[in-house]
């Protein structure tokens, strides 16, 4: 049984500018318990090790691999290929996909489905499945007239972003590798 305090987070919505009427002008800062962060870091480490040992992460995936600079690596590879094509006077077509705000749109069901697809330990899958419905957030909104505070609310049904610290390959599944 998971204690409620473990799955509660506080999100501060801090204004980016003086114009506080537009919701886009706020930056969310989420505070989680140290125990929760430690626990999900251990889970992430085990999942990541499993994915690496079983060669599940595609070679092209750079965003969540250790000892990789993510986009920087991909940009350098792209630059070398482009320069090579220019020198040899070859045509080249490239495409980049921007997954902007992608982590905010991954459903909890999809995360659990990917845990099964990748054959991640049932102990980890069952634990995550048991805590997801317990996730609760309290919002603090700072604005020109002061601060407002909400009660703890569950945002499970709306796929409200929750910091799981899981590998992006796990979140997006096997369909992010194009071969």
PDB file of N, CA and C in Angstrom, residues 88-174:
ATOM      1  N   UNK A  88      30.440  15.655 -52.711  1.00  0.00           N
ATOM      2  CA  UNK A  88      30.282  14.661 -53.776  1.00  0.00           C
ATOM      3  C   UNK A  88      29.132  15.002 -54.725  1.00  0.00           C
ATOM      4  N   UNK A  89      28.542  16.192 -54.557  1.00  0.00           N
ATOM      5  CA  UNK A  89      27.462  16.703 -55.413  1.00  0.00           C
ATOM      6  C   UNK A  89      26.303  15.709 -55.528  1.00  0.00           C
ATOM      7  N   UNK A  90      25.852  15.234 -54.373  1.00  0.00           N
ATOM      8  CA  UNK A  90      24.714  14.310 -54.298  1.00  0.00           C
ATOM      9  C   UNK A  90      23.517  15.050 -53.702  1.00  0.00           C
ATOM     10  N   UNK A  91      22.342  14.611 -54.085  1.00  0.00           N
ATOM     11  CA  UNK A  91      21.117  15.159 -53.500  1.00  0.00           C
ATOM     12  C   UNK A  91      20.887  14.539 -52.133  1.00  0.00           C
ATOM     13  N   UNK A  92      20.287  15.329 -51.267  1.00  0.00           N
ATOM     14  CA  UNK A  92      19.999  14.844 -49.919  1.00  0.00           C
ATOM     15  C   UNK A  92      18.668  15.412 -49.451  1.00  0.00           C
ATOM     16  N   UNK A  93      17.844  14.558 -48.884  1.00  0.00           N
ATOM     17  CA  UNK A  93      16.593  15.003 -48.259  1.00  0.00           C
ATOM     18  C   UNK A  93      16.619  14.556 -46.807  1.00  0.00           C
ATOM     19  N   UNK A  94      16.308  15.470 -45.905  1.00  0.00           N
ATOM     20  CA  UNK A  94      16.260  15.133 -44.483  1.00  0.00           C
ATOM     21  C   UNK A  94      14.959  15.631 -43.896  1.00  0.00           C
ATOM     22  N   UNK A  95      14.576  15.034 -42.796  1.00  0.00           N
ATOM     23  CA  UNK A  95      13.377  15.470 -42.073  1.00  0.00           C
ATOM     24  C   UNK A  95      13.662  15.400 -40.581  1.00  0.00           C
ATOM     25  N   UNK A  96      13.195  16.395 -39.861  1.00  0.00           N
ATOM     26  CA  UNK A  96      13.327  16.440 -38.411  1.00  0.00           C
ATOM     27  C   UNK A  96      11.931  16.505 -37.833  1.00  0.00           C
ATOM     28  N   UNK A  97      11.696  15.750 -36.809  1.00  0.00           N
ATOM     29  CA  UNK A  97      10.394  15.757 -36.143  1.00  0.00           C
ATOM     30  C   UNK A  97      10.564  16.421 -34.787  1.00  0.00           C
ATOM     31  N   UNK A  98       9.787  17.453 -34.540  1.00  0.00           N
ATOM     32  CA  UNK A  98       9.845  18.174 -33.275  1.00  0.00           C
ATOM     33  C   UNK A  98       8.766  17.622 -32.349  1.00  0.00           C
ATOM     34  N   UNK A  99       9.185  16.981 -31.280  1.00  0.00           N
ATOM     35  CA  UNK A  99       8.250  16.430 -30.300  1.00  0.00           C
ATOM     36  C   UNK A  99       8.028  17.434 -29.179  1.00  0.00           C
ATOM     37  N   UNK A 100       7.763  18.673 -29.536  1.00  0.00           N
ATOM     38  CA  UNK A 100       7.543  19.731 -28.550  1.00  0.00           C
ATOM     39  C   UNK A 100       6.375  19.385 -27.642  1.00  0.00           C
ATOM     40  N   UNK A 101       6.600  19.526 -26.342  1.00  0.00           N
ATOM     41  CA  UNK A 101       5.579  19.218 -25.325  1.00  0.00           C
ATOM     42  C   UNK A 101       5.130  17.757 -25.376  1.00  0.00           C
ATOM     43  N   UNK A 102       5.954  16.897 -25.945  1.00  0.00           N
ATOM     44  CA  UNK A 102       5.564  15.502 -26.125  1.00  0.00           C
ATOM     45  C   UNK A 102       5.328  14.779 -24.807  1.00  0.00           C
ATOM     46  N   UNK A 103       6.142  15.062 -23.786  1.00  0.00           N
ATOM     47  CA  UNK A 103       5.977  14.369 -22.517  1.00  0.00           C
ATOM     48  C   UNK A 103       4.649  14.702 -21.853  1.00  0.00           C
ATOM     49  N   UNK A 104       4.114  15.886 -22.147  1.00  0.00           N
ATOM     50  CA  UNK A 104       2.841  16.276 -21.553  1.00  0.00           C
ATOM     51  C   UNK A 104       1.658  15.551 -22.178  1.00  0.00           C
ATOM     52  N   UNK A 105       1.877  14.874 -23.306  1.00  0.00           N
ATOM     53  CA  UNK A 105       0.746  14.282 -24.012  1.00  0.00           C
ATOM     54  C   UNK A 105       0.737  12.758 -23.998  1.00  0.00           C
ATOM     55  N   UNK A 106       1.630  12.128 -23.281  1.00  0.00           N
ATOM     56  CA  UNK A 106       1.672  10.666 -23.234  1.00  0.00           C
ATOM     57  C   UNK A 106       0.671  10.171 -22.189  1.00  0.00           C
ATOM     58  N   UNK A 107      -0.262   9.338 -22.635  1.00  0.00           N
ATOM     59  CA  UNK A 107      -1.278   8.847 -21.700  1.00  0.00           C
ATOM     60  C   UNK A 107      -0.679   7.803 -20.762  1.00  0.00           C
ATOM     61  N   UNK A 108      -1.268   7.697 -19.605  1.00  0.00           N
ATOM     62  CA  UNK A 108      -0.804   6.708 -18.624  1.00  0.00           C
ATOM     63  C   UNK A 108      -1.003   5.295 -19.153  1.00  0.00           C
ATOM     64  N   UNK A 109      -2.092   5.078 -19.886  1.00  0.00           N
ATOM     65  CA  UNK A 109      -2.344   3.757 -20.469  1.00  0.00           C
ATOM     66  C   UNK A 109      -1.237   3.367 -21.444  1.00  0.00           C
ATOM     67  N   UNK A 110      -0.740   4.352 -22.215  1.00  0.00           N
ATOM     68  CA  UNK A 110       0.322   4.072 -23.183  1.00  0.00           C
ATOM     69  C   UNK A 110       1.617   3.704 -22.461  1.00  0.00           C
ATOM     70  N   UNK A 111       1.905   4.351 -21.363  1.00  0.00           N
ATOM     71  CA  UNK A 111       3.098   4.003 -20.581  1.00  0.00           C
ATOM     72  C   UNK A 111       2.992   2.555 -20.116  1.00  0.00           C
ATOM     73  N   UNK A 112       1.848   2.183 -19.563  1.00  0.00           N
ATOM     74  CA  UNK A 112       1.656   0.816 -19.070  1.00  0.00           C
ATOM     75  C   UNK A 112       1.705  -0.198 -20.214  1.00  0.00           C
ATOM     76  N   UNK A 113       1.152   0.170 -21.372  1.00  0.00           N
ATOM     77  CA  UNK A 113       1.203  -0.717 -22.541  1.00  0.00           C
ATOM     78  C   UNK A 113       2.647  -0.955 -22.966  1.00  0.00           C
ATOM     79  N   UNK A 114       3.463   0.097 -22.967  1.00  0.00           N
ATOM     80  CA  UNK A 114       4.864  -0.057 -23.356  1.00  0.00           C
ATOM     81  C   UNK A 114       5.656  -0.882 -22.363  1.00  0.00           C
ATOM     82  N   UNK A 115       5.307  -0.791 -21.097  1.00  0.00           N
ATOM     83  CA  UNK A 115       5.965  -1.654 -20.110  1.00  0.00           C
ATOM     84  C   UNK A 115       5.730  -3.115 -20.465  1.00  0.00           C
ATOM     85  N   UNK A 116       4.527  -3.442 -20.906  1.00  0.00           N
ATOM     86  CA  UNK A 116       4.217  -4.821 -21.312  1.00  0.00           C
ATOM     87  C   UNK A 116       4.883  -5.177 -22.637  1.00  0.00           C
ATOM     88  N   UNK A 117       4.840  -4.252 -23.615  1.00  0.00           N
ATOM     89  CA  UNK A 117       5.454  -4.520 -24.917  1.00  0.00           C
ATOM     90  C   UNK A 117       6.939  -4.836 -24.795  1.00  0.00           C
ATOM     91  N   UNK A 118       7.614  -4.105 -23.915  1.00  0.00           N
ATOM     92  CA  UNK A 118       9.044  -4.301 -23.730  1.00  0.00           C
ATOM     93  C   UNK A 118       9.372  -5.386 -22.720  1.00  0.00           C
ATOM     94  N   UNK A 119       8.334  -5.989 -22.154  1.00  0.00           N
ATOM     95  CA  UNK A 119       8.498  -7.077 -21.182  1.00  0.00           C
ATOM     96  C   UNK A 119       9.297  -6.625 -19.949  1.00  0.00           C
ATOM     97  N   UNK A 120       8.971  -5.423 -19.477  1.00  0.00           N
ATOM     98  CA  UNK A 120       9.574  -4.892 -18.256  1.00  0.00           C
ATOM     99  C   UNK A 120       9.013  -5.690 -17.081  1.00  0.00           C
ATOM    100  N   UNK A 121       9.793  -5.850 -16.051  1.00  0.00           N
ATOM    101  CA  UNK A 121       9.403  -6.616 -14.867  1.00  0.00           C
ATOM    102  C   UNK A 121       7.971  -6.305 -14.417  1.00  0.00           C
ATOM    103  N   UNK A 122       7.150  -7.331 -14.208  1.00  0.00           N
ATOM    104  CA  UNK A 122       5.780  -7.113 -13.714  1.00  0.00           C
ATOM    105  C   UNK A 122       5.750  -6.384 -12.365  1.00  0.00           C
ATOM    106  N   UNK A 123       6.787  -6.540 -11.565  1.00  0.00           N
ATOM    107  CA  UNK A 123       6.842  -5.840 -10.280  1.00  0.00           C
ATOM    108  C   UNK A 123       6.840  -4.326 -10.508  1.00  0.00           C
ATOM    109  N   UNK A 124       7.643  -3.865 -11.453  1.00  0.00           N
ATOM    110  CA  UNK A 124       7.693  -2.440 -11.779  1.00  0.00           C
ATOM    111  C   UNK A 124       6.371  -2.000 -12.393  1.00  0.00           C
ATOM    112  N   UNK A 125       5.877  -2.757 -13.366  1.00  0.00           N
ATOM    113  CA  UNK A 125       4.614  -2.412 -14.026  1.00  0.00           C
ATOM    114  C   UNK A 125       3.464  -2.337 -13.029  1.00  0.00           C
ATOM    115  N   UNK A 126       3.363  -3.313 -12.166  1.00  0.00           N
ATOM    116  CA  UNK A 126       2.273  -3.337 -11.182  1.00  0.00           C
ATOM    117  C   UNK A 126       2.383  -2.182 -10.196  1.00  0.00           C
ATOM    118  N   UNK A 127       3.609  -1.869  -9.789  1.00  0.00           N
ATOM    119  CA  UNK A 127       3.783  -0.749  -8.869  1.00  0.00           C
ATOM    120  C   UNK A 127       3.336   0.557  -9.526  1.00  0.00           C
ATOM    121  N   UNK A 128       3.814   0.817 -10.746  1.00  0.00           N
ATOM    122  CA  UNK A 128       3.433   2.056 -11.431  1.00  0.00           C
ATOM    123  C   UNK A 128       1.927   2.116 -11.674  1.00  0.00           C
ATOM    124  N   UNK A 129       1.350   0.982 -12.034  1.00  0.00           N
ATOM    125  CA  UNK A 129      -0.102   0.947 -12.250  1.00  0.00           C
ATOM    126  C   UNK A 129      -0.853   1.244 -10.956  1.00  0.00           C
ATOM    127  N   UNK A 130      -0.304   0.823  -9.832  1.00  0.00           N
ATOM    128  CA  UNK A 130      -0.991   1.053  -8.557  1.00  0.00           C
ATOM    129  C   UNK A 130      -0.864   2.498  -8.070  1.00  0.00           C
ATOM    130  N   UNK A 131       0.237   3.188  -8.418  1.00  0.00           N
ATOM    131  CA  UNK A 131       0.381   4.561  -7.921  1.00  0.00           C
ATOM    132  C   UNK A 131      -0.227   5.608  -8.855  1.00  0.00           C
ATOM    133  N   UNK A 132      -0.363   5.301 -10.136  1.00  0.00           N
ATOM    134  CA  UNK A 132      -0.892   6.301 -11.074  1.00  0.00           C
ATOM    135  C   UNK A 132      -2.244   6.878 -10.644  1.00  0.00           C
ATOM    136  N   UNK A 133      -3.198   6.063 -10.219  1.00  0.00           N
ATOM    137  CA  UNK A 133      -4.483   6.647  -9.796  1.00  0.00           C
ATOM    138  C   UNK A 133      -4.373   7.498  -8.529  1.00  0.00           C
ATOM    139  N   UNK A 134      -3.264   7.367  -7.801  1.00  0.00           N
ATOM    140  CA  UNK A 134      -3.090   8.119  -6.548  1.00  0.00           C
ATOM    141  C   UNK A 134      -2.381   9.454  -6.751  1.00  0.00           C
ATOM    142  N   UNK A 135      -1.875   9.720  -7.961  1.00  0.00           N
ATOM    143  CA  UNK A 135      -1.170  10.969  -8.205  1.00  0.00           C
ATOM    144  C   UNK A 135      -2.099  12.143  -7.957  1.00  0.00           C
ATOM    145  N   UNK A 136      -1.644  13.075  -7.145  1.00  0.00           N
ATOM    146  CA  UNK A 136      -2.432  14.261  -6.831  1.00  0.00           C
ATOM    147  C   UNK A 136      -1.530  15.489  -6.873  1.00  0.00           C
ATOM    148  N   UNK A 137      -2.121  16.594  -7.320  1.00  0.00           N
ATOM    149  CA  UNK A 137      -1.376  17.837  -7.466  1.00  0.00           C
ATOM    150  C   UNK A 137      -2.097  18.970  -6.751  1.00  0.00           C
ATOM    151  N   UNK A 138      -1.331  19.787  -6.070  1.00  0.00           N
ATOM    152  CA  UNK A 138      -1.842  21.038  -5.494  1.00  0.00           C
ATOM    153  C   UNK A 138      -1.178  22.164  -6.274  1.00  0.00           C
ATOM    154  N   UNK A 139      -1.980  23.092  -6.778  1.00  0.00           N
ATOM    155  CA  UNK A 139      -1.472  24.208  -7.558  1.00  0.00           C
ATOM    156  C   UNK A 139      -1.358  25.463  -6.705  1.00  0.00           C
ATOM    157  N   UNK A 140      -0.257  26.171  -6.884  1.00  0.00           N
ATOM    158  CA  UNK A 140      -0.063  27.496  -6.302  1.00  0.00           C
ATOM    159  C   UNK A 140       0.132  28.445  -7.480  1.00  0.00           C
ATOM    160  N   UNK A 141      -0.743  29.426  -7.586  1.00  0.00           N
ATOM    161  CA  UNK A 141      -0.698  30.374  -8.690  1.00  0.00           C
ATOM    162  C   UNK A 141      -0.310  31.746  -8.160  1.00  0.00           C
ATOM    163  N   UNK A 142       0.847  32.233  -8.620  1.00  0.00           N
ATOM    164  CA  UNK A 142       1.291  33.578  -8.248  1.00  0.00           C
ATOM    165  C   UNK A 142       0.854  34.535  -9.345  1.00  0.00           C
ATOM    166  N   UNK A 143       0.226  35.652  -8.965  1.00  0.00           N
ATOM    167  CA  UNK A 143      -0.236  36.633  -9.938  1.00  0.00           C
ATOM    168  C   UNK A 143      -0.096  38.028  -9.343  1.00  0.00           C
ATOM    169  N   UNK A 144      -0.525  39.025 -10.093  1.00  0.00           N
ATOM    170  CA  UNK A 144      -0.352  40.423  -9.671  1.00  0.00           C
ATOM    171  C   UNK A 144      -0.982  40.724  -8.319  1.00  0.00           C
ATOM    172  N   UNK A 145      -2.067  40.033  -7.969  1.00  0.00           N
ATOM    173  CA  UNK A 145      -2.800  40.318  -6.735  1.00  0.00           C
ATOM    174  C   UNK A 145      -2.455  39.367  -5.587  1.00  0.00           C
ATOM    175  N   UNK A 146      -1.456  38.539  -5.740  1.00  0.00           N
ATOM    176  CA  UNK A 146      -1.086  37.624  -4.661  1.00  0.00           C
ATOM    177  C   UNK A 146      -0.923  36.191  -5.140  1.00  0.00           C
ATOM    178  N   UNK A 147      -1.308  35.247  -4.295  1.00  0.00           N
ATOM    179  CA  UNK A 147      -1.164  33.818  -4.595  1.00  0.00           C
ATOM    180  C   UNK A 147      -2.461  33.094  -4.271  1.00  0.00           C
ATOM    181  N   UNK A 148      -2.841  32.165  -5.160  1.00  0.00           N
ATOM    182  CA  UNK A 148      -4.004  31.302  -4.925  1.00  0.00           C
ATOM    183  C   UNK A 148      -3.492  29.886  -4.723  1.00  0.00           C
ATOM    184  N   UNK A 149      -4.221  29.105  -3.954  1.00  0.00           N
ATOM    185  CA  UNK A 149      -3.832  27.719  -3.697  1.00  0.00           C
ATOM    186  C   UNK A 149      -5.042  26.822  -3.896  1.00  0.00           C
ATOM    187  N   UNK A 150      -4.840  25.682  -4.559  1.00  0.00           N
ATOM    188  CA  UNK A 150      -5.916  24.713  -4.744  1.00  0.00           C
ATOM    189  C   UNK A 150      -5.796  23.607  -3.706  1.00  0.00           C
ATOM    190  N   UNK A 151      -6.844  22.814  -3.574  1.00  0.00           N
ATOM    191  CA  UNK A 151      -6.759  21.585  -2.803  1.00  0.00           C
ATOM    192  C   UNK A 151      -6.022  20.562  -3.650  1.00  0.00           C
ATOM    193  N   UNK A 152      -5.604  19.448  -3.045  1.00  0.00           N
ATOM    194  CA  UNK A 152      -5.013  18.382  -3.838  1.00  0.00           C
ATOM    195  C   UNK A 152      -6.097  17.809  -4.739  1.00  0.00           C
ATOM    196  N   UNK A 153      -5.778  17.676  -6.032  1.00  0.00           N
ATOM    197  CA  UNK A 153      -6.720  17.150  -7.007  1.00  0.00           C
ATOM    198  C   UNK A 153      -6.039  16.100  -7.846  1.00  0.00           C
ATOM    199  N   UNK A 154      -6.820  15.136  -8.283  1.00  0.00           N
ATOM    200  CA  UNK A 154      -6.311  14.102  -9.177  1.00  0.00           C
ATOM    201  C   UNK A 154      -6.517  14.561 -10.608  1.00  0.00           C
ATOM    202  N   UNK A 155      -5.462  14.491 -11.403  1.00  0.00           N
ATOM    203  CA  UNK A 155      -5.541  14.879 -12.804  1.00  0.00           C
ATOM    204  C   UNK A 155      -5.341  13.673 -13.703  1.00  0.00           C
ATOM    205  N   UNK A 156      -5.542  12.497 -13.184  1.00  0.00           N
ATOM    206  CA  UNK A 156      -5.332  11.249 -13.914  1.00  0.00           C
ATOM    207  C   UNK A 156      -6.125  11.213 -15.214  1.00  0.00           C
ATOM    208  N   UNK A 157      -7.378  11.568 -15.162  1.00  0.00           N
ATOM    209  CA  UNK A 157      -8.246  11.441 -16.333  1.00  0.00           C
ATOM    210  C   UNK A 157      -7.819  12.358 -17.472  1.00  0.00           C
ATOM    211  N   UNK A 158      -7.127  13.436 -17.155  1.00  0.00           N
ATOM    212  CA  UNK A 158      -6.742  14.405 -18.182  1.00  0.00           C
ATOM    213  C   UNK A 158      -5.313  14.201 -18.670  1.00  0.00           C
ATOM    214  N   UNK A 159      -4.673  13.144 -18.274  1.00  0.00           N
ATOM    215  CA  UNK A 159      -3.270  12.890 -18.644  1.00  0.00           C
ATOM    216  C   UNK A 159      -2.383  14.062 -18.241  1.00  0.00           C
ATOM    217  N   UNK A 160      -2.665  14.609 -17.074  1.00  0.00           N
ATOM    218  CA  UNK A 160      -1.873  15.716 -16.565  1.00  0.00           C
ATOM    219  C   UNK A 160      -0.431  15.247 -16.447  1.00  0.00           C
ATOM    220  N   UNK A 161       0.536  16.064 -16.878  1.00  0.00           N
ATOM    221  CA  UNK A 161       1.922  15.602 -16.860  1.00  0.00           C
ATOM    222  C   UNK A 161       2.388  15.244 -15.452  1.00  0.00           C
ATOM    223  N   UNK A 162       3.038  14.146 -15.340  1.00  0.00           N
ATOM    224  CA  UNK A 162       3.584  13.693 -14.051  1.00  0.00           C
ATOM    225  C   UNK A 162       5.014  13.281 -14.283  1.00  0.00           C
ATOM    226  N   UNK A 163       5.893  13.680 -13.432  1.00  0.00           N
ATOM    227  CA  UNK A 163       7.305  13.397 -13.613  1.00  0.00           C
ATOM    228  C   UNK A 163       7.611  11.974 -13.188  1.00  0.00           C
ATOM    229  N   UNK A 164       7.797  11.111 -14.191  1.00  0.00           N
ATOM    230  CA  UNK A 164       8.115   9.715 -13.908  1.00  0.00           C
ATOM    231  C   UNK A 164       9.600   9.425 -13.992  1.00  0.00           C
ATOM    232  N   UNK A 165      10.344  10.266 -14.679  1.00  0.00           N
ATOM    233  CA  UNK A 165      11.771  10.037 -14.904  1.00  0.00           C
ATOM    234  C   UNK A 165      12.020   8.751 -15.689  1.00  0.00           C
ATOM    235  N   UNK A 166      11.111   8.417 -16.596  1.00  0.00           N
ATOM    236  CA  UNK A 166      11.291   7.210 -17.389  1.00  0.00           C
ATOM    237  C   UNK A 166      11.919   7.542 -18.737  1.00  0.00           C
ATOM    238  N   UNK A 167      12.561   6.556 -19.307  1.00  0.00           N
ATOM    239  CA  UNK A 167      13.205   6.704 -20.595  1.00  0.00           C
ATOM    240  C   UNK A 167      12.199   7.127 -21.659  1.00  0.00           C
ATOM    241  N   UNK A 168      12.575   8.083 -22.536  1.00  0.00           N
ATOM    242  CA  UNK A 168      11.652   8.524 -23.575  1.00  0.00           C
ATOM    243  C   UNK A 168      11.341   7.397 -24.552  1.00  0.00           C
ATOM    244  N   UNK A 169      12.264   6.473 -24.775  1.00  0.00           N
ATOM    245  CA  UNK A 169      11.963   5.343 -25.650  1.00  0.00           C
ATOM    246  C   UNK A 169      10.851   4.494 -25.065  1.00  0.00           C
ATOM    247  N   UNK A 170      10.844   4.381 -23.765  1.00  0.00           N
ATOM    248  CA  UNK A 170       9.787   3.609 -23.119  1.00  0.00           C
ATOM    249  C   UNK A 170       8.450   4.335 -23.256  1.00  0.00           C
ATOM    250  N   UNK A 171       8.469   5.651 -23.108  1.00  0.00           N
ATOM    251  CA  UNK A 171       7.230   6.414 -23.169  1.00  0.00           C
ATOM    252  C   UNK A 171       6.602   6.392 -24.547  1.00  0.00           C
ATOM    253  N   UNK A 172       7.422   6.454 -25.590  1.00  0.00           N
ATOM    254  CA  UNK A 172       6.873   6.531 -26.937  1.00  0.00           C
ATOM    255  C   UNK A 172       6.776   5.182 -27.618  1.00  0.00           C
ATOM    256  N   UNK A 173       7.455   4.206 -27.093  1.00  0.00           N
ATOM    257  CA  UNK A 173       7.287   2.847 -27.593  1.00  0.00           C
ATOM    258  C   UNK A 173       8.113   2.553 -28.825  1.00  0.00           C
ATOM    259  N   UNK A 174       7.880   1.360 -29.360  1.00  0.00           N
ATOM    260  CA  UNK A 174       8.687   0.891 -30.494  1.00  0.00           C
ATOM    261  C   UNK A 174       8.387   1.636 -31.790  1.00  0.00           C
TER     262      UNK A 174
END
